Coordinates of C-alpha atoms in Angstrom, one line a residue:
M1 CA 0.0 0.0 0.0
P2 CA 1.1 3.6 -0.5
E3 CA 2.7 5.7 2.2
S4 CA 0.7 8.0 4.6
V5 CA -0.8 11.2 3.4
A6 CA 0.6 13.1 6.3
T7 CA 0.2 16.7 5.3
R8 CA -1.8 19.1 3.1
A9 CA -0.9 18.6 -0.6
F10 CA 1.0 15.4 0.1
D11 CA 4.4 16.8 0.9
N12 CA 6.2 19.9 2.4
A13 CA 6.9 21.2 -1.1
R14 CA 3.1 21.5 -1.4
G15 CA 3.0 19.9 -4.9
G16 CA -0.4 18.4 -4.4
T17 CA 0.6 15.1 -6.1
Q18 CA 0.3 11.5 -5.1
Y19 CA 3.2 9.6 -6.7
D20 CA 2.1 6.1 -5.5
E21 CA -1.0 5.5 -7.6
D22 CA -1.0 2.7 -10.2
T23 CA -4.7 1.7 -10.3
L24 CA -6.5 4.9 -11.3
T25 CA -4.7 5.5 -14.6
P26 CA -6.1 7.5 -17.4
A27 CA -6.8 4.3 -19.4
E28 CA -8.6 2.7 -16.5
V29 CA -10.7 5.8 -15.6
R30 CA -11.6 6.3 -19.2
R31 CA -12.6 2.6 -19.6
R32 CA -14.7 2.1 -16.5
G33 CA -15.1 5.6 -14.8
I34 CA -15.3 5.8 -11.1
S35 CA -18.2 5.0 -8.8
R36 CA -19.1 6.3 -5.4
L37 CA -18.6 3.6 -2.8
F38 CA -19.4 5.4 0.5
R39 CA -20.6 8.6 2.0
L40 CA -18.9 9.0 5.4
S41 CA -21.0 11.1 7.8
L42 CA -19.0 13.6 9.9
H43 CA -21.6 14.3 12.6
G44 CA -21.6 17.5 14.6
D45 CA -21.3 20.2 12.0
A46 CA -23.5 21.2 9.1
R47 CA -20.6 21.8 6.8
G48 CA -18.3 19.0 8.0
M49 CA -14.6 19.7 7.4
E50 CA -12.5 22.4 5.8
A51 CA -9.4 20.5 6.7
Q52 CA -8.0 18.2 3.9
P53 CA -8.5 14.5 4.8
L54 CA -5.3 12.6 5.8
V55 CA -4.3 8.9 5.8
S56 CA -2.1 7.3 8.4
A57 CA -0.8 4.0 6.9
G58 CA 0.3 1.1 9.1
T59 CA -1.1 2.6 12.4
P60 CA -0.8 0.4 15.5
K61 CA -4.1 -1.1 16.8
P62 CA -4.9 -1.1 20.5
G63 CA -5.0 -4.9 20.6
G64 CA -1.9 -5.4 18.4
G65 CA -1.4 -5.4 14.6
T66 CA -1.8 -2.4 12.3
R67 CA -4.4 -0.7 10.2
D68 CA -4.7 2.2 7.8
L69 CA -6.7 5.1 9.1
L70 CA -8.5 7.8 7.2
I71 CA -8.4 11.0 9.4
C72 CA -11.1 13.7 9.1
A73 CA -10.9 16.7 11.4
T74 CA -14.0 18.8 11.5
M75 CA -15.3 22.3 12.3
A76 CA -17.1 20.7 15.3
N77 CA -13.7 20.0 16.8
N78 CA -14.2 16.3 16.2
V79 CA -11.4 14.1 14.8
H80 CA -12.8 11.0 13.1
A81 CA -10.6 8.0 12.3
F82 CA -12.0 5.5 9.9
D83 CA -10.4 2.1 9.3
V84 CA -9.8 2.1 5.5
A85 CA -10.5 -1.7 5.4
S86 CA -14.0 -1.2 6.8
L87 CA -15.2 2.1 5.6
G88 CA -18.8 1.1 5.5
G89 CA -18.8 0.7 9.3
P90 CA -18.5 3.1 12.2
P91 CA -15.3 5.1 12.9
A92 CA -12.4 3.3 14.6
W93 CA -12.5 6.2 17.1
V94 CA -13.8 9.8 17.4
T95 CA -12.1 12.4 19.6
N96 CA -13.6 15.7 20.6
L97 CA -11.3 18.5 21.4
G98 CA -13.7 21.0 23.0
T99 CA -16.6 23.2 22.3
P100 CA -16.1 25.1 19.0
V101 CA -16.7 28.8 18.4
K102 CA -20.2 29.4 17.0
G103 CA -20.5 30.8 13.5
S104 CA -21.7 34.4 13.3
K105 CA -21.4 37.5 11.2
A106 CA -18.5 38.6 13.4
I107 CA -16.3 36.0 11.8
D108 CA -18.2 35.0 8.7
D109 CA -20.1 37.7 6.8
Y110 CA -22.3 35.1 5.0
E111 CA -22.9 32.8 8.0
I112 CA -22.1 29.7 6.0
N113 CA -20.2 27.9 8.6
D114 CA -22.1 26.3 11.5
N115 CA -19.0 26.1 13.8
W116 CA -15.4 27.4 13.8
G117 CA -13.4 24.6 15.4
I118 CA -10.6 22.8 13.5
L119 CA -10.3 25.0 10.4
S120 CA -6.7 24.2 9.2
T121 CA -5.4 20.8 7.9
P122 CA -3.6 19.0 10.7
V123 CA -0.4 17.1 10.1
I124 CA 0.7 13.5 10.9
D125 CA 4.0 12.7 12.7
D126 CA 4.4 9.4 10.9
A127 CA 7.4 8.2 13.1
R128 CA 5.5 8.7 16.3
K129 CA 2.0 8.0 14.8
R130 CA 0.6 11.2 16.2
L131 CA -1.7 13.8 14.8
Y132 CA -1.0 17.5 15.5
C133 CA -3.9 19.9 15.1
V134 CA -5.1 23.4 16.2
A135 CA -8.7 23.8 17.5
W136 CA -10.6 27.0 18.3
V137 CA -12.2 26.2 21.6
S138 CA -14.7 28.4 23.6
P139 CA -16.7 27.3 26.7
D140 CA -19.7 29.5 25.7
R141 CA -19.1 29.3 22.0
S142 CA -18.3 33.0 21.8
V143 CA -15.3 34.5 20.0
A144 CA -14.5 36.6 23.1
K145 CA -13.8 33.5 25.2
G146 CA -12.3 31.4 22.5
D147 CA -8.7 30.0 22.6
H148 CA -6.6 28.5 19.9
L149 CA -5.1 25.3 21.3
A150 CA -2.5 22.9 19.7
F151 CA -3.2 19.3 20.4
A152 CA -1.2 16.1 20.0
I153 CA -3.3 12.9 19.5
D154 CA -2.2 9.3 19.6
L155 CA -3.4 7.8 16.3
K156 CA -3.6 4.3 17.8
D157 CA -6.7 5.1 19.9
G158 CA -7.4 8.9 19.6
S159 CA -6.2 9.7 23.1
Q160 CA -4.5 13.1 23.8
V161 CA -0.8 13.1 24.4
G162 CA 0.3 15.7 26.9
E163 CA -1.6 18.9 27.6
P164 CA -2.8 21.2 24.8
I165 CA -0.7 24.3 24.1
L166 CA -2.4 27.7 24.4
L167 CA -1.2 29.7 21.4
D168 CA -1.9 33.0 23.3
S169 CA 1.4 32.3 25.1
A170 CA 3.3 33.0 21.9
T171 CA 5.2 36.3 21.7
Y172 CA 7.5 37.9 19.1
K173 CA 10.3 40.3 20.0
P174 CA 11.3 42.0 16.8
G175 CA 14.2 44.0 18.3
D176 CA 15.3 47.4 16.9
G177 CA 13.4 49.0 19.8
L178 CA 10.0 47.8 18.3
P179 CA 7.1 46.6 20.5
V180 CA 6.7 43.0 21.5
Q181 CA 3.9 41.3 19.7
R182 CA 1.5 38.9 21.5
F183 CA -0.7 36.3 19.9
V184 CA -4.4 37.0 20.9
S185 CA -6.9 34.3 20.0
V186 CA -9.8 36.7 19.8
A187 CA -8.2 38.5 16.8
R188 CA -6.9 35.4 15.0
K189 CA -8.3 33.0 12.4
Q190 CA -6.1 30.0 11.9
R191 CA -6.9 28.6 8.4
A192 CA -3.6 27.8 6.7
A193 CA -2.4 24.1 7.0
L194 CA 0.1 23.1 9.6
L195 CA 3.7 22.3 8.7
L196 CA 5.9 19.6 10.3
T197 CA 9.6 19.6 9.4
T198 CA 13.0 18.9 11.0
V199 CA 15.5 21.7 11.4
K200 CA 19.0 20.9 12.7
G201 CA 17.8 17.7 14.2
R202 CA 14.8 19.2 16.0
K203 CA 11.3 18.2 14.8
T204 CA 9.2 21.3 14.7
L205 CA 5.5 22.1 14.2
F206 CA 4.8 25.4 12.5
V207 CA 1.4 27.1 13.0
P208 CA 0.5 29.9 10.6
A209 CA -2.4 32.3 11.3
G210 CA -4.2 35.4 9.9
S211 CA -6.9 37.5 11.4
V212 CA -10.7 37.7 11.9
V213 CA -11.1 41.3 10.8
E214 CA -8.7 42.4 8.1
S215 CA -9.1 46.1 8.6
A216 CA -8.5 46.0 12.4
G217 CA -5.2 47.1 14.0
T218 CA -4.9 43.6 15.4
N219 CA -4.6 42.2 11.9
R220 CA -1.2 40.6 11.2
G221 CA 0.3 37.3 10.1
W222 CA 1.7 34.9 12.6
L223 CA 4.0 31.9 12.4
I224 CA 4.5 29.9 15.6
A225 CA 7.1 27.2 16.1
I226 CA 6.3 24.4 18.5
D227 CA 9.2 22.1 19.5
V228 CA 7.7 18.6 19.2
E229 CA 10.4 17.0 21.4
D230 CA 9.6 19.3 24.3
W231 CA 6.0 20.0 23.3
K232 CA 6.2 23.7 23.9
I233 CA 6.3 27.0 21.9
A234 CA 9.8 27.7 20.9
A235 CA 9.6 30.8 18.8
A236 CA 7.2 33.0 16.8
W237 CA 7.3 35.7 14.1
T238 CA 4.8 38.3 12.8
S239 CA 4.7 39.7 9.3
T240 CA 4.0 43.3 10.5
V241 CA 5.0 45.1 13.7
R242 CA 4.6 48.9 13.5
G243 CA 1.8 48.7 11.0
S244 CA -0.8 45.9 10.5
G245 CA -1.9 43.4 7.9
G246 CA 0.1 40.6 6.3
G247 CA -2.2 37.9 7.3
I248 CA -1.3 34.3 6.4
W249 CA -4.3 32.3 5.3
Q250 CA -3.4 31.0 1.8
A251 CA -7.0 29.7 1.2
G252 CA -6.1 26.7 3.5
A253 CA -2.8 25.9 1.8
G254 CA 0.2 25.4 4.2
P255 CA 3.6 27.0 4.3
A256 CA 6.2 25.1 2.3
A257 CA 9.6 23.9 3.5
D258 CA 12.6 22.9 1.4
D259 CA 15.2 20.2 2.0
E260 CA 17.4 22.7 4.0
G261 CA 14.5 23.5 6.4
F262 CA 13.8 27.0 5.1
I263 CA 10.1 27.9 5.2
Y264 CA 8.1 29.8 2.4
L265 CA 4.8 31.5 2.8
M266 CA 2.7 34.3 1.3
T267 CA 1.3 37.3 3.2
G268 CA -1.8 39.4 2.5
N269 CA -2.9 43.0 2.4
G270 CA -1.1 45.4 4.8
S271 CA 1.9 47.6 5.5
F272 CA 5.2 47.2 3.8
A273 CA 8.5 48.5 5.1
P274 CA 11.0 45.6 5.3
P275 CA 12.3 43.8 7.2
H276 CA 9.6 44.3 9.8
E277 CA 6.6 45.0 7.6
L278 CA 6.3 42.3 4.9
S279 CA 2.7 42.3 3.6
E280 CA 1.9 41.3 0.0
S281 CA 5.1 39.3 -0.1
I282 CA 6.4 35.8 -0.8
V283 CA 8.6 35.3 2.2
K284 CA 11.5 32.9 3.0
L285 CA 12.1 32.3 6.7
R286 CA 14.9 30.7 8.6
Y287 CA 14.1 28.8 11.8
T288 CA 16.9 28.4 14.3
P289 CA 16.3 26.0 17.2
A290 CA 17.4 26.9 20.7
A291 CA 21.1 26.0 21.3
G292 CA 23.9 27.0 23.6
G293 CA 21.7 29.1 25.8
A294 CA 20.4 31.1 22.8
A295 CA 16.6 31.1 22.3
A296 CA 15.0 29.7 19.2
R297 CA 14.1 32.3 16.6
I298 CA 12.3 32.8 13.3
E299 CA 13.6 35.5 10.9
P300 CA 13.0 36.5 7.3
V301 CA 16.0 35.9 5.1
D302 CA 14.5 36.8 1.7
W303 CA 11.3 38.0 0.1
F304 CA 9.7 39.3 -3.1
T305 CA 7.0 41.9 -3.1
P306 CA 5.3 42.8 -6.4
F307 CA 3.2 45.7 -5.0
T308 CA 1.6 47.1 -1.9
D309 CA -1.9 48.1 -0.9
A310 CA -1.0 49.4 2.5
E311 CA -3.9 51.9 2.7
R312 CA -6.3 48.9 3.1
T313 CA -5.0 48.4 6.6
W314 CA -3.3 51.7 7.2
H315 CA -5.4 53.5 9.8
L316 CA -5.2 51.5 13.0
D317 CA -7.6 52.2 15.9
D318 CA -5.6 53.9 18.6
D319 CA -8.2 52.6 21.1
D320 CA -7.5 49.0 20.1
A321 CA -5.7 47.4 23.0
H322 CA -3.8 45.1 20.7
A323 CA -2.6 47.7 18.3
S324 CA 1.1 48.7 18.2
A325 CA 1.7 52.1 19.7
D326 CA 4.0 53.4 17.1
H327 CA 2.3 52.2 13.9
H328 CA 2.3 55.7 12.3
A329 CA 6.0 55.3 11.8
V330 CA 5.4 53.1 8.7
P331 CA 6.6 55.1 5.6
T332 CA 4.3 55.8 2.6
P333 CA 4.8 53.3 -0.2
T334 CA 5.9 54.5 -3.6
N335 CA 4.0 52.1 -5.8
H336 CA 0.6 50.8 -4.6
R337 CA -2.8 49.8 -5.5
P338 CA -5.1 52.6 -4.3
H339 CA -7.9 51.7 -1.9
D340 CA -10.9 53.9 -1.0
H341 CA -13.9 52.5 0.7
N342 CA -16.1 55.1 -1.2
D343 CA -14.7 54.2 -4.6
V344 CA -16.4 51.7 -6.9
D345 CA -13.0 50.4 -7.7
E346 CA -12.1 49.5 -4.1
M347 CA -11.6 45.9 -5.2
W348 CA -8.2 46.8 -6.6
G349 CA -7.1 47.5 -3.0
D350 CA -7.7 43.8 -2.2
M351 CA -5.3 41.9 -4.4
D352 CA -4.2 39.8 -1.4
L353 CA -1.2 37.7 -2.3
S354 CA -2.1 35.4 0.6
S355 CA -5.2 34.1 -1.2
G356 CA -2.7 31.6 -2.6
G357 CA 0.1 29.4 -1.2
P358 CA 3.6 28.8 -2.6
I359 CA 4.8 25.6 -4.2
L360 CA 8.4 24.5 -4.4
I361 CA 10.2 22.7 -7.2
Q362 CA 13.2 21.3 -5.3
A363 CA 15.2 20.2 -8.3
S364 CA 15.5 23.7 -9.8
K365 CA 15.1 25.6 -6.4
T366 CA 12.1 27.4 -7.8
V367 CA 9.3 29.0 -5.7
I368 CA 6.0 29.8 -7.5
G369 CA 3.0 31.7 -6.1
A370 CA 0.0 33.8 -7.2
G371 CA -2.6 35.8 -5.4
K372 CA -6.0 37.4 -6.2
D373 CA -4.9 39.2 -9.4
G374 CA -4.0 35.9 -11.0
I375 CA -0.4 36.9 -11.8
A376 CA 2.1 34.1 -11.1
Y377 CA 5.7 34.9 -9.9
S378 CA 8.4 32.3 -10.3
L379 CA 11.4 33.0 -8.1
K380 CA 14.8 31.5 -7.4
A381 CA 14.6 30.2 -3.9
D382 CA 18.2 31.3 -3.2
A383 CA 17.7 34.9 -4.5
M384 CA 14.2 36.3 -4.2
G385 CA 15.2 39.9 -4.4
K386 CA 14.6 41.4 -0.9
T387 CA 12.3 44.0 -2.4
S388 CA 12.7 47.5 -0.8
L389 CA 10.4 50.5 -0.7
A390 CA 12.5 52.1 -3.3
D391 CA 12.2 49.0 -5.6
L392 CA 8.4 49.4 -5.6
G393 CA 8.8 52.8 -7.3
H394 CA 10.6 51.0 -10.1
G395 CA 8.4 48.1 -11.1
N396 CA 10.4 46.9 -14.1
D397 CA 13.6 46.7 -12.0
N398 CA 11.8 45.0 -9.1
Y399 CA 10.5 42.3 -11.5
K400 CA 14.1 41.4 -12.5
A401 CA 14.2 39.2 -9.3
C402 CA 11.7 36.9 -11.0
R403 CA 12.6 34.0 -13.2
W404 CA 9.2 34.4 -14.9
I405 CA 6.0 36.4 -14.5
G406 CA 2.8 35.6 -16.3
F407 CA -1.0 35.6 -16.4
F408 CA -1.9 32.4 -14.5
T409 CA -5.7 32.2 -14.3
H410 CA -6.6 33.9 -17.6
F411 CA -4.9 35.2 -20.7
P412 CA -6.1 38.7 -21.7
G413 CA -3.9 38.9 -24.9
F414 CA -0.4 39.9 -25.6
Q415 CA -1.2 43.6 -25.5
V416 CA -1.4 43.5 -21.7
K417 CA 1.8 43.0 -19.7
P418 CA 1.8 41.0 -16.4
D419 CA 4.8 43.1 -15.2
P420 CA 3.9 46.7 -15.9
A421 CA 5.9 49.6 -14.5
N422 CA 2.7 50.8 -12.8
I423 CA 0.8 48.0 -11.1
R424 CA -2.5 49.9 -11.5
D425 CA -2.3 49.0 -15.2
L426 CA -3.6 45.6 -14.1
N427 CA -6.7 47.0 -12.4
V428 CA -8.9 45.6 -15.1
L429 CA -11.7 43.1 -15.2
F430 CA -10.4 41.0 -18.0
G431 CA -13.4 39.7 -20.0
G432 CA -15.7 41.4 -17.4
K433 CA -14.9 38.7 -14.8
M434 CA -12.8 38.3 -11.6
R435 CA -9.8 36.0 -12.1
H436 CA -8.6 35.4 -8.6
Q437 CA -6.3 32.6 -7.7
H438 CA -7.0 30.7 -4.4
S439 CA -5.0 28.0 -2.7
S440 CA -1.9 26.5 -4.3
P441 CA -1.3 25.3 -7.8
L442 CA -0.2 21.7 -8.4
T443 CA 3.2 20.6 -9.7
W444 CA 4.6 17.2 -10.6
N445 CA 7.5 15.6 -12.4
S446 CA 5.8 14.0 -15.4
P447 CA 7.5 11.2 -17.4
D448 CA 5.2 12.3 -20.3
L449 CA 5.5 16.1 -20.2
G450 CA 8.3 17.0 -17.8
Q451 CA 8.0 19.2 -14.8
V452 CA 4.5 20.7 -15.0
V453 CA 2.3 23.1 -13.1
A454 CA -1.6 23.2 -13.1
N455 CA -3.9 25.8 -11.7
W456 CA -7.6 26.7 -11.8
G457 CA -8.7 30.3 -11.0
E458 CA -12.1 31.9 -10.6
N459 CA -14.4 32.0 -13.6
G460 CA -11.8 30.4 -15.7
N461 CA -10.5 27.0 -16.8
L462 CA -7.9 24.5 -15.7
R463 CA -4.6 25.6 -17.2
L464 CA -1.4 23.5 -17.6
W465 CA 2.2 24.7 -17.9
R466 CA 5.6 23.1 -18.5
V467 CA 8.4 24.5 -16.2
D468 CA 12.0 24.5 -17.5
D469 CA 15.2 24.1 -15.5
Q470 CA 15.4 27.9 -15.0
G471 CA 11.9 28.1 -13.5
R472 CA 10.2 29.6 -16.6
L473 CA 6.7 28.5 -17.4
N474 CA 5.5 27.6 -20.9
Y475 CA 1.8 27.2 -21.5
L476 CA 0.6 23.8 -22.6
A477 CA -3.1 23.4 -22.5
C478 CA -6.4 24.2 -20.8
S479 CA -9.8 22.6 -20.1
E480 CA -13.0 23.4 -21.9
E481 CA -14.9 23.3 -18.6
V482 CA -15.0 26.5 -16.5
S483 CA -15.4 27.2 -12.8
S484 CA -18.5 28.8 -11.4
P485 CA -20.5 28.9 -14.7
E486 CA -23.6 30.1 -12.9
S487 CA -22.0 33.2 -11.3
N488 CA -22.1 36.6 -13.0
G489 CA -18.3 36.9 -13.1
M490 CA -18.1 39.3 -10.2
G491 CA -18.1 36.4 -7.8
G492 CA -17.1 32.8 -8.7
M493 CA -14.9 32.2 -5.7
P494 CA -12.7 30.2 -5.3
G495 CA -12.0 28.4 -8.6
G496 CA -10.9 24.7 -8.7
F497 CA -9.4 22.7 -5.9
M498 CA -7.3 19.8 -7.2
C499 CA -4.8 17.0 -6.7
A500 CA -2.9 14.9 -9.2
S501 CA -2.0 11.2 -9.1
L502 CA 0.5 9.0 -11.0
K503 CA 2.9 6.2 -10.6
R504 CA 6.4 7.7 -10.2
G505 CA 8.4 7.4 -13.4
V506 CA 5.7 5.5 -15.3
K507 CA 4.2 7.0 -18.5
N508 CA 0.5 7.4 -19.1
T509 CA -0.5 7.2 -15.4
T510 CA -1.2 10.8 -14.5
V511 CA -4.7 11.9 -13.6
I512 CA -5.8 15.4 -12.5
W513 CA -8.7 15.4 -10.1
A514 CA -10.6 18.7 -9.8
S515 CA -13.6 19.9 -7.7
V516 CA -15.2 23.2 -8.9
P517 CA -18.2 25.2 -7.7
S518 CA -21.3 26.0 -9.8
K519 CA -21.8 29.5 -8.2
T520 CA -19.9 31.7 -5.7
A521 CA -18.9 29.5 -2.8
N522 CA -17.8 32.5 -0.7
T523 CA -21.4 33.8 -0.3
E524 CA -23.5 30.6 -0.5
V525 CA -23.4 26.9 -0.3
T526 CA -23.4 25.7 -3.9
N527 CA -23.3 22.5 -5.9
G528 CA -20.0 21.1 -7.0
R529 CA -18.7 19.4 -10.1
F530 CA -16.0 16.7 -9.9
I531 CA -13.9 16.1 -13.0
A532 CA -11.0 13.8 -13.8
Y533 CA -8.6 14.8 -16.6
D534 CA -5.8 13.0 -18.5
G535 CA -2.6 14.5 -17.2
S536 CA -0.4 12.5 -19.5
T537 CA -1.7 13.0 -23.0
L538 CA -3.0 16.3 -24.4
G539 CA -5.6 16.9 -27.1
Q540 CA -6.2 20.0 -29.3
F541 CA -8.9 22.6 -29.7
P542 CA -10.0 23.4 -33.3
D543 CA -7.6 26.3 -33.3
G544 CA -4.6 24.0 -32.6
S545 CA -4.1 25.0 -29.0
G546 CA -3.6 22.4 -26.3
R547 CA -6.7 20.8 -24.7
L548 CA -6.9 18.8 -21.5
L549 CA -8.9 15.7 -22.2
K550 CA -11.8 14.9 -19.8
L551 CA -11.9 11.3 -18.5
W552 CA -14.8 11.4 -16.1
D553 CA -17.3 14.1 -15.1
S554 CA -19.8 13.9 -12.2
Q555 CA -22.2 16.1 -14.2
D556 CA -22.4 13.4 -16.9
W557 CA -23.6 10.8 -14.3
N558 CA -25.8 13.1 -12.2
Q559 CA -23.6 12.7 -9.2
Q560 CA -24.7 15.5 -6.9
Y561 CA -22.6 17.0 -4.0
L562 CA -22.1 20.3 -2.3
F563 CA -18.8 22.0 -3.1
S564 CA -16.4 22.2 -0.1
K565 CA -14.7 25.6 -0.1
F566 CA -10.9 25.6 0.1
N567 CA -10.7 21.8 0.4
P568 CA -9.0 19.5 -2.2
P569 CA -9.6 15.8 -2.9
I570 CA -6.9 13.3 -2.2
V571 CA -6.0 10.0 -3.8
W572 CA -4.8 6.9 -1.9
G573 CA -4.8 3.2 -2.5
G574 CA -6.9 3.3 -5.7
R575 CA -9.6 5.5 -4.2
V576 CA -10.4 9.2 -4.3
F577 CA -11.6 11.0 -1.2
L578 CA -13.7 14.1 -1.9
P579 CA -14.8 16.4 1.0
A580 CA -18.4 17.6 0.6
Y581 CA -20.1 20.6 2.3
D582 CA -23.0 18.5 3.8
D583 CA -21.0 17.1 6.7
S584 CA -19.6 14.2 4.7
L585 CA -16.6 12.7 2.9
L586 CA -17.3 10.9 -0.4
V587 CA -15.3 7.9 -1.4
F588 CA -14.9 6.9 -5.1
E589 CA -13.2 3.9 -6.6

């Protein structure tokens, strides 16, 4: 059987690809299709899970022997473990981690979510057979009394290991005479997936976080390091200090980590004045464990910033107890996307780079990321540019740090440049529709096509690219099918959520699995469409351009389900596991 699916997108490079699949090949899916075997009910929450399902292979059983467990962590703060060998039966165990925060307009404008408990994708420590997760727990279900707690769970029987860690005990001392930052649960929303990696021999859990209210002075991005050996907070970092913003949410995607232990993440709207204000940036961080009496620390070592929209979170509330006292010291940016709440074009002040997460291509040391404007930036991991305020006044020079820049979610034609000297030249609704990118793209090393990247933005189609050894992307093909066909183009969030599967090194085995919404999943619960594409062999449209060939489509078989916002399917052991927004996980074979 294949190895565990221990983390979001299968690995710490966040490639989104299962390399151990030899049953669900394009030929086999085309020949017989797939059938729904089970609907696993996740009781306790109307929506179920926003965390990606995980698989713990070869997990010890309480009475001896081993079993493969499917792990589903839900918004009701329940962790369900199903024995893969008996999926039609009850769970092997269910663990509740406390009363979740109740959904309300204070944290969800459209009141779609029933509960706000475990929001982010947990991570499996495969060596210890433990699950690490973060739950939002409140005794009276209010935000005011809610705490974010990190838990360790023994996968053998679902029991808790040690005491939960209160994230409110995390602090960040930026130095340079700047104020100490303190993590405050009431202001945080912890959506981005957890990361587990080993740095200098210390296994460390990283917890990213954003904010409940983007415009508040409390808004900033956090990354908290928990030393797994000692089970305690070791260090923390915030993306802004004097100003605000820079939330880390990434539409549920997790920070990436390379083979050397460096961490990569993307920050959202907010102030920019490096090195302490790093909003709208792709950031590379170094974690140094405690040693020789020196405390552990997280520090930025490189970053790339294509623009700033600092005015969106500029004016902090001086009465806010959690706001930094000297926030007005943040300098005025030189090249920005203007934002005015009274302006019909205010959307251009919300281009939020953290609507996506980064992916790594280890072989060429390439980092690729895209945010809401659907522009992709390919960077050299060892030289990302360290964008300065002065650089933002010289867009063309700033872009020289990139290996490649291009329109990722939609192609408006060659007359429009993705790297203009003035970023406001991109404040255009191409084709009259929003073209946002959410979550991470996919990447895999294909024996048929080489290193490829796939992505699916709002109101657009699935697009496939080849990546050369220098990190440059070359367009290959797209799908005929589009995301959110029933939206009016001014919504359509969030585009397609996907994974890929293949047998490593074997030709003609790649399948791309995509779940897309019918309407705007940000404002309503909507139907989904589940489609499998041939990722090995491309076809052609009548004009000669490349076409992704459809293998199977839920719409053709009247297979109904509710689209799960920000949650991709996974493939394991010849089966596909698709989260649905009606408190269930669908299992196909």
